[in-house]
């Protein structure tokens, strides 16, 4: 199954979570074992030779494939969460997204300078969340950071917020 075939499993929900937002729902992809497996393999194949030691997934849909990728790449998994969800000392970064302002957090000490980190989220819209995640991870001074998404909303041009990052996107919808 290729990216074009997989894009048919992504459902568009208009006006969610608020009017004017075209929400890309991956639950329709996740419920199909063949599609789920195909996405996981396509993503893992892109990073098998990169020396990834940690995969950081962004709450919440980034946890799904982030954890799968960590397992497939024999890497650790790091959750990047909304405030108040992590139980130990955290670093925090604020960002703007397409429908408001938010913050994300990561545990202190979860990454070190010997790590090669793959940051994963399901969707690139404005790039605000991932840009904040890159800033958080950069504070640990890892060897290398890769950025990955399943879906890009190309008309929003969130790549501008990620200039200078090593970005890979599976599907443009």
PDB file of C-alpha atoms in Angstrom:
ATOM      1  CA  UNK A   1       0.000   0.000   0.000  1.00  0.00           C
ATOM      2  CA  UNK A   2       1.461   3.400  -0.965  1.00  0.00           C
ATOM      3  CA  UNK A   3       0.894   6.919   0.381  1.00  0.00           C
ATOM      4  CA  UNK A   4      -1.812   7.728  -2.183  1.00  0.00           C
ATOM      5  CA  UNK A   5      -3.779   4.584  -1.300  1.00  0.00           C
ATOM      6  CA  UNK A   6      -3.357   5.311   2.418  1.00  0.00           C
ATOM      7  CA  UNK A   7      -4.647   8.867   2.039  1.00  0.00           C
ATOM      8  CA  UNK A   8      -8.065   7.389   1.219  1.00  0.00           C
ATOM      9  CA  UNK A   9      -8.269   6.194   4.839  1.00  0.00           C
ATOM     10  CA  UNK A  10      -8.053   9.762   6.204  1.00  0.00           C
ATOM     11  CA  UNK A  11     -11.479  11.233   6.970  1.00  0.00           C
ATOM     12  CA  UNK A  12     -12.106  14.991   6.713  1.00  0.00           C
ATOM     13  CA  UNK A  13     -14.306  16.474   9.453  1.00  0.00           C
ATOM     14  CA  UNK A  14     -15.371  20.065   8.684  1.00  0.00           C
ATOM     15  CA  UNK A  15     -15.668  22.663  11.467  1.00  0.00           C
ATOM     16  CA  UNK A  16     -13.914  20.591  14.148  1.00  0.00           C
ATOM     17  CA  UNK A  17     -12.844  21.478  16.802  1.00  0.00           C
ATOM     18  CA  UNK A  18     -14.262  24.843  15.771  1.00  0.00           C
ATOM     19  CA  UNK A  19     -15.788  26.503  12.730  1.00  0.00           C
ATOM     20  CA  UNK A  20     -13.408  26.904   9.806  1.00  0.00           C
ATOM     21  CA  UNK A  21     -11.080  24.038  10.797  1.00  0.00           C
ATOM     22  CA  UNK A  22     -10.920  21.030   8.460  1.00  0.00           C
ATOM     23  CA  UNK A  23      -9.925  18.236  10.864  1.00  0.00           C
ATOM     24  CA  UNK A  24      -8.030  15.292   9.370  1.00  0.00           C
ATOM     25  CA  UNK A  25      -9.200  12.217  11.273  1.00  0.00           C
ATOM     26  CA  UNK A  26      -6.721   9.327  11.314  1.00  0.00           C
ATOM     27  CA  UNK A  27      -8.973   7.028  13.369  1.00  0.00           C
ATOM     28  CA  UNK A  28     -10.370   5.694  10.097  1.00  0.00           C
ATOM     29  CA  UNK A  29      -6.823   4.669   9.135  1.00  0.00           C
ATOM     30  CA  UNK A  30      -6.002   3.261  12.576  1.00  0.00           C
ATOM     31  CA  UNK A  31      -8.967   0.877  12.606  1.00  0.00           C
ATOM     32  CA  UNK A  32      -7.789  -0.886   9.443  1.00  0.00           C
ATOM     33  CA  UNK A  33      -4.962  -3.333  10.293  1.00  0.00           C
ATOM     34  CA  UNK A  34      -3.468  -3.308   6.800  1.00  0.00           C
ATOM     35  CA  UNK A  35      -3.393   0.510   6.648  1.00  0.00           C
ATOM     36  CA  UNK A  36      -2.004   0.803  10.180  1.00  0.00           C
ATOM     37  CA  UNK A  37       0.753  -1.702   9.385  1.00  0.00           C
ATOM     38  CA  UNK A  38       1.559  -0.010   6.054  1.00  0.00           C
ATOM     39  CA  UNK A  39       1.967   3.441   7.623  1.00  0.00           C
ATOM     40  CA  UNK A  40       4.156   2.023  10.387  1.00  0.00           C
ATOM     41  CA  UNK A  41       6.400   0.209   7.880  1.00  0.00           C
ATOM     42  CA  UNK A  42       6.696   3.186   5.516  1.00  0.00           C
ATOM     43  CA  UNK A  43       7.683   5.464   8.391  1.00  0.00           C
ATOM     44  CA  UNK A  44      10.100   2.987   9.974  1.00  0.00           C
ATOM     45  CA  UNK A  45      11.783   2.273   6.628  1.00  0.00           C
ATOM     46  CA  UNK A  46      12.643   5.977   6.290  1.00  0.00           C
ATOM     47  CA  UNK A  47      14.576   5.993   9.570  1.00  0.00           C
ATOM     48  CA  UNK A  48      16.091   2.515   9.969  1.00  0.00           C
ATOM     49  CA  UNK A  49      19.567   3.681   8.938  1.00  0.00           C
ATOM     50  CA  UNK A  50      19.560   7.016  10.807  1.00  0.00           C
ATOM     51  CA  UNK A  51      20.720   5.775  14.215  1.00  0.00           C
ATOM     52  CA  UNK A  52      17.570   6.918  16.014  1.00  0.00           C
ATOM     53  CA  UNK A  53      17.898   6.375  19.775  1.00  0.00           C
ATOM     54  CA  UNK A  54      14.748   8.227  20.927  1.00  0.00           C
ATOM     55  CA  UNK A  55      11.385   8.887  19.318  1.00  0.00           C
ATOM     56  CA  UNK A  56       9.439  11.780  20.830  1.00  0.00           C
ATOM     57  CA  UNK A  57       5.703  11.769  20.100  1.00  0.00           C
ATOM     58  CA  UNK A  58       3.529  14.839  20.551  1.00  0.00           C
ATOM     59  CA  UNK A  59       0.254  14.503  22.464  1.00  0.00           C
ATOM     60  CA  UNK A  60      -1.950  12.896  21.626  1.00  0.00           C
ATOM     61  CA  UNK A  61      -2.084  11.438  18.148  1.00  0.00           C
ATOM     62  CA  UNK A  62       1.712  11.608  17.865  1.00  0.00           C
ATOM     63  CA  UNK A  63       1.861   8.984  20.615  1.00  0.00           C
ATOM     64  CA  UNK A  64       0.284   6.347  18.378  1.00  0.00           C
ATOM     65  CA  UNK A  65       2.856   6.084  15.612  1.00  0.00           C
ATOM     66  CA  UNK A  66       5.615   7.542  17.800  1.00  0.00           C
ATOM     67  CA  UNK A  67       5.470   4.520  20.092  1.00  0.00           C
ATOM     68  CA  UNK A  68       5.195   2.110  17.154  1.00  0.00           C
ATOM     69  CA  UNK A  69       8.228   3.743  15.523  1.00  0.00           C
ATOM     70  CA  UNK A  70      10.236   3.572  18.740  1.00  0.00           C
ATOM     71  CA  UNK A  71       9.589  -0.157  18.947  1.00  0.00           C
ATOM     72  CA  UNK A  72      10.381  -0.760  15.263  1.00  0.00           C
ATOM     73  CA  UNK A  73      13.598   1.302  15.490  1.00  0.00           C
ATOM     74  CA  UNK A  74      14.698  -0.219  18.815  1.00  0.00           C
ATOM     75  CA  UNK A  75      14.597   3.259  20.360  1.00  0.00           C
ATOM     76  CA  UNK A  76      13.154   4.732  23.521  1.00  0.00           C
ATOM     77  CA  UNK A  77       9.871   6.658  23.453  1.00  0.00           C
ATOM     78  CA  UNK A  78       9.536  10.152  24.948  1.00  0.00           C
ATOM     79  CA  UNK A  79       6.075  11.704  25.385  1.00  0.00           C
ATOM     80  CA  UNK A  80       5.710  15.442  24.773  1.00  0.00           C
ATOM     81  CA  UNK A  81       2.582  16.450  26.655  1.00  0.00           C
ATOM     82  CA  UNK A  82       0.234  19.261  27.513  1.00  0.00           C
ATOM     83  CA  UNK A  83       0.881  20.988  30.858  1.00  0.00           C
ATOM     84  CA  UNK A  84       0.137  19.090  34.057  1.00  0.00           C
ATOM     85  CA  UNK A  85       0.346  15.600  32.531  1.00  0.00           C
ATOM     86  CA  UNK A  86       3.970  14.669  33.295  1.00  0.00           C
ATOM     87  CA  UNK A  87       4.768  13.672  36.904  1.00  0.00           C
ATOM     88  CA  UNK A  88       8.406  14.821  37.240  1.00  0.00           C
ATOM     89  CA  UNK A  89      10.370  18.026  36.540  1.00  0.00           C
ATOM     90  CA  UNK A  90       9.680  19.418  33.073  1.00  0.00           C
ATOM     91  CA  UNK A  91      10.827  21.912  30.485  1.00  0.00           C
ATOM     92  CA  UNK A  92       8.029  23.900  28.818  1.00  0.00           C
ATOM     93  CA  UNK A  93       7.525  25.803  25.575  1.00  0.00           C
ATOM     94  CA  UNK A  94       4.591  27.996  24.451  1.00  0.00           C
ATOM     95  CA  UNK A  95       3.357  28.155  20.860  1.00  0.00           C
ATOM     96  CA  UNK A  96       0.599  29.435  18.594  1.00  0.00           C
ATOM     97  CA  UNK A  97      -1.589  26.986  16.721  1.00  0.00           C
ATOM     98  CA  UNK A  98      -4.302  27.426  14.127  1.00  0.00           C
ATOM     99  CA  UNK A  99      -6.989  27.929  16.767  1.00  0.00           C
ATOM    100  CA  UNK A 100      -5.249  29.451  19.818  1.00  0.00           C
ATOM    101  CA  UNK A 101      -2.215  29.423  22.111  1.00  0.00           C
ATOM    102  CA  UNK A 102      -0.946  26.351  23.936  1.00  0.00           C
ATOM    103  CA  UNK A 103       2.065  24.887  25.768  1.00  0.00           C
ATOM    104  CA  UNK A 104       3.894  21.586  25.685  1.00  0.00           C
ATOM    105  CA  UNK A 105       6.211  19.954  28.193  1.00  0.00           C
ATOM    106  CA  UNK A 106       8.899  17.288  28.268  1.00  0.00           C
ATOM    107  CA  UNK A 107      10.615  15.605  31.210  1.00  0.00           C
ATOM    108  CA  UNK A 108      14.013  16.974  32.156  1.00  0.00           C
ATOM    109  CA  UNK A 109      16.805  14.473  31.560  1.00  0.00           C
ATOM    110  CA  UNK A 110      14.928  12.307  29.044  1.00  0.00           C
ATOM    111  CA  UNK A 111      17.362  13.030  26.193  1.00  0.00           C
ATOM    112  CA  UNK A 112      21.129  13.522  26.213  1.00  0.00           C
ATOM    113  CA  UNK A 113      23.831  14.716  23.833  1.00  0.00           C
ATOM    114  CA  UNK A 114      24.442  11.192  22.509  1.00  0.00           C
ATOM    115  CA  UNK A 115      20.849  10.768  21.309  1.00  0.00           C
ATOM    116  CA  UNK A 116      19.535  10.964  17.758  1.00  0.00           C
ATOM    117  CA  UNK A 117      15.910  12.037  18.094  1.00  0.00           C
ATOM    118  CA  UNK A 118      12.959  11.519  15.778  1.00  0.00           C
ATOM    119  CA  UNK A 119      10.144  13.946  16.597  1.00  0.00           C
ATOM    120  CA  UNK A 120       6.794  12.632  15.377  1.00  0.00           C
ATOM    121  CA  UNK A 121       3.298  14.075  15.120  1.00  0.00           C
ATOM    122  CA  UNK A 122       0.442  13.004  12.917  1.00  0.00           C
ATOM    123  CA  UNK A 123      -0.240  16.341  11.217  1.00  0.00           C
ATOM    124  CA  UNK A 124       1.557  19.520  10.166  1.00  0.00           C
ATOM    125  CA  UNK A 125      -0.706  22.566  10.018  1.00  0.00           C
ATOM    126  CA  UNK A 126       0.864  25.852  11.206  1.00  0.00           C
ATOM    127  CA  UNK A 127       4.012  24.164  12.519  1.00  0.00           C
ATOM    128  CA  UNK A 128       3.662  25.802  15.925  1.00  0.00           C
ATOM    129  CA  UNK A 129       3.495  22.616  17.969  1.00  0.00           C
ATOM    130  CA  UNK A 130       6.444  20.982  16.237  1.00  0.00           C
ATOM    131  CA  UNK A 131       8.494  24.166  16.311  1.00  0.00           C
ATOM    132  CA  UNK A 132       7.987  24.278  20.096  1.00  0.00           C
ATOM    133  CA  UNK A 133       8.884  20.576  20.322  1.00  0.00           C
ATOM    134  CA  UNK A 134      12.101  21.204  18.364  1.00  0.00           C
ATOM    135  CA  UNK A 135      13.007  24.017  20.767  1.00  0.00           C
ATOM    136  CA  UNK A 136      12.409  21.724  23.740  1.00  0.00           C
ATOM    137  CA  UNK A 137      14.484  18.880  22.322  1.00  0.00           C
ATOM    138  CA  UNK A 138      17.276  21.227  21.237  1.00  0.00           C
ATOM    139  CA  UNK A 139      17.742  22.215  24.900  1.00  0.00           C
ATOM    140  CA  UNK A 140      19.171  18.716  25.472  1.00  0.00           C
ATOM    141  CA  UNK A 141      21.723  19.190  22.648  1.00  0.00           C
ATOM    142  CA  UNK A 142      21.203  15.818  20.928  1.00  0.00           C
ATOM    143  CA  UNK A 143      23.456  14.756  18.039  1.00  0.00           C
ATOM    144  CA  UNK A 144      20.647  15.105  15.494  1.00  0.00           C
ATOM    145  CA  UNK A 145      16.914  15.821  15.279  1.00  0.00           C
ATOM    146  CA  UNK A 146      14.605  14.471  12.572  1.00  0.00           C
ATOM    147  CA  UNK A 147      11.004  15.664  12.220  1.00  0.00           C
ATOM    148  CA  UNK A 148       8.245  13.488  10.795  1.00  0.00           C
ATOM    149  CA  UNK A 149       4.536  13.842  10.038  1.00  0.00           C
ATOM    150  CA  UNK A 150       2.004  11.571   8.396  1.00  0.00           C
ATOM    151  CA  UNK A 151      -0.061  14.436   6.947  1.00  0.00           C
ATOM    152  CA  UNK A 152       0.666  17.985   5.824  1.00  0.00           C
ATOM    153  CA  UNK A 153      -2.006  20.590   5.196  1.00  0.00           C
ATOM    154  CA  UNK A 154       0.003  22.154   2.373  1.00  0.00           C
ATOM    155  CA  UNK A 155      -2.227  25.227   1.980  1.00  0.00           C
ATOM    156  CA  UNK A 156      -1.327  26.379   5.514  1.00  0.00           C
ATOM    157  CA  UNK A 157       2.436  26.180   4.808  1.00  0.00           C
ATOM    158  CA  UNK A 158       3.531  25.101   8.272  1.00  0.00           C
ATOM    159  CA  UNK A 159       6.952  24.197   6.897  1.00  0.00           C
ATOM    160  CA  UNK A 160       7.912  27.865   7.249  1.00  0.00           C
ATOM    161  CA  UNK A 161       7.850  27.451  11.029  1.00  0.00           C
ATOM    162  CA  UNK A 162      10.265  24.521  10.659  1.00  0.00           C
ATOM    163  CA  UNK A 163      12.881  26.041   8.370  1.00  0.00           C
ATOM    164  CA  UNK A 164      16.269  24.531   9.079  1.00  0.00           C
ATOM    165  CA  UNK A 165      14.791  21.280  10.436  1.00  0.00           C
ATOM    166  CA  UNK A 166      15.144  17.888   8.730  1.00  0.00           C
ATOM    167  CA  UNK A 167      11.425  17.420   7.916  1.00  0.00           C
ATOM    168  CA  UNK A 168       9.802  14.415   6.240  1.00  0.00           C
ATOM    169  CA  UNK A 169       6.085  14.225   5.434  1.00  0.00           C
ATOM    170  CA  UNK A 170       4.239  11.195   4.164  1.00  0.00           C
ATOM    171  CA  UNK A 171       1.062  12.724   2.662  1.00  0.00           C
ATOM    172  CA  UNK A 172      -0.007  16.176   1.518  1.00  0.00           C
ATOM    173  CA  UNK A 173      -3.768  16.586   1.808  1.00  0.00           C
TER     174      UNK A 173
END
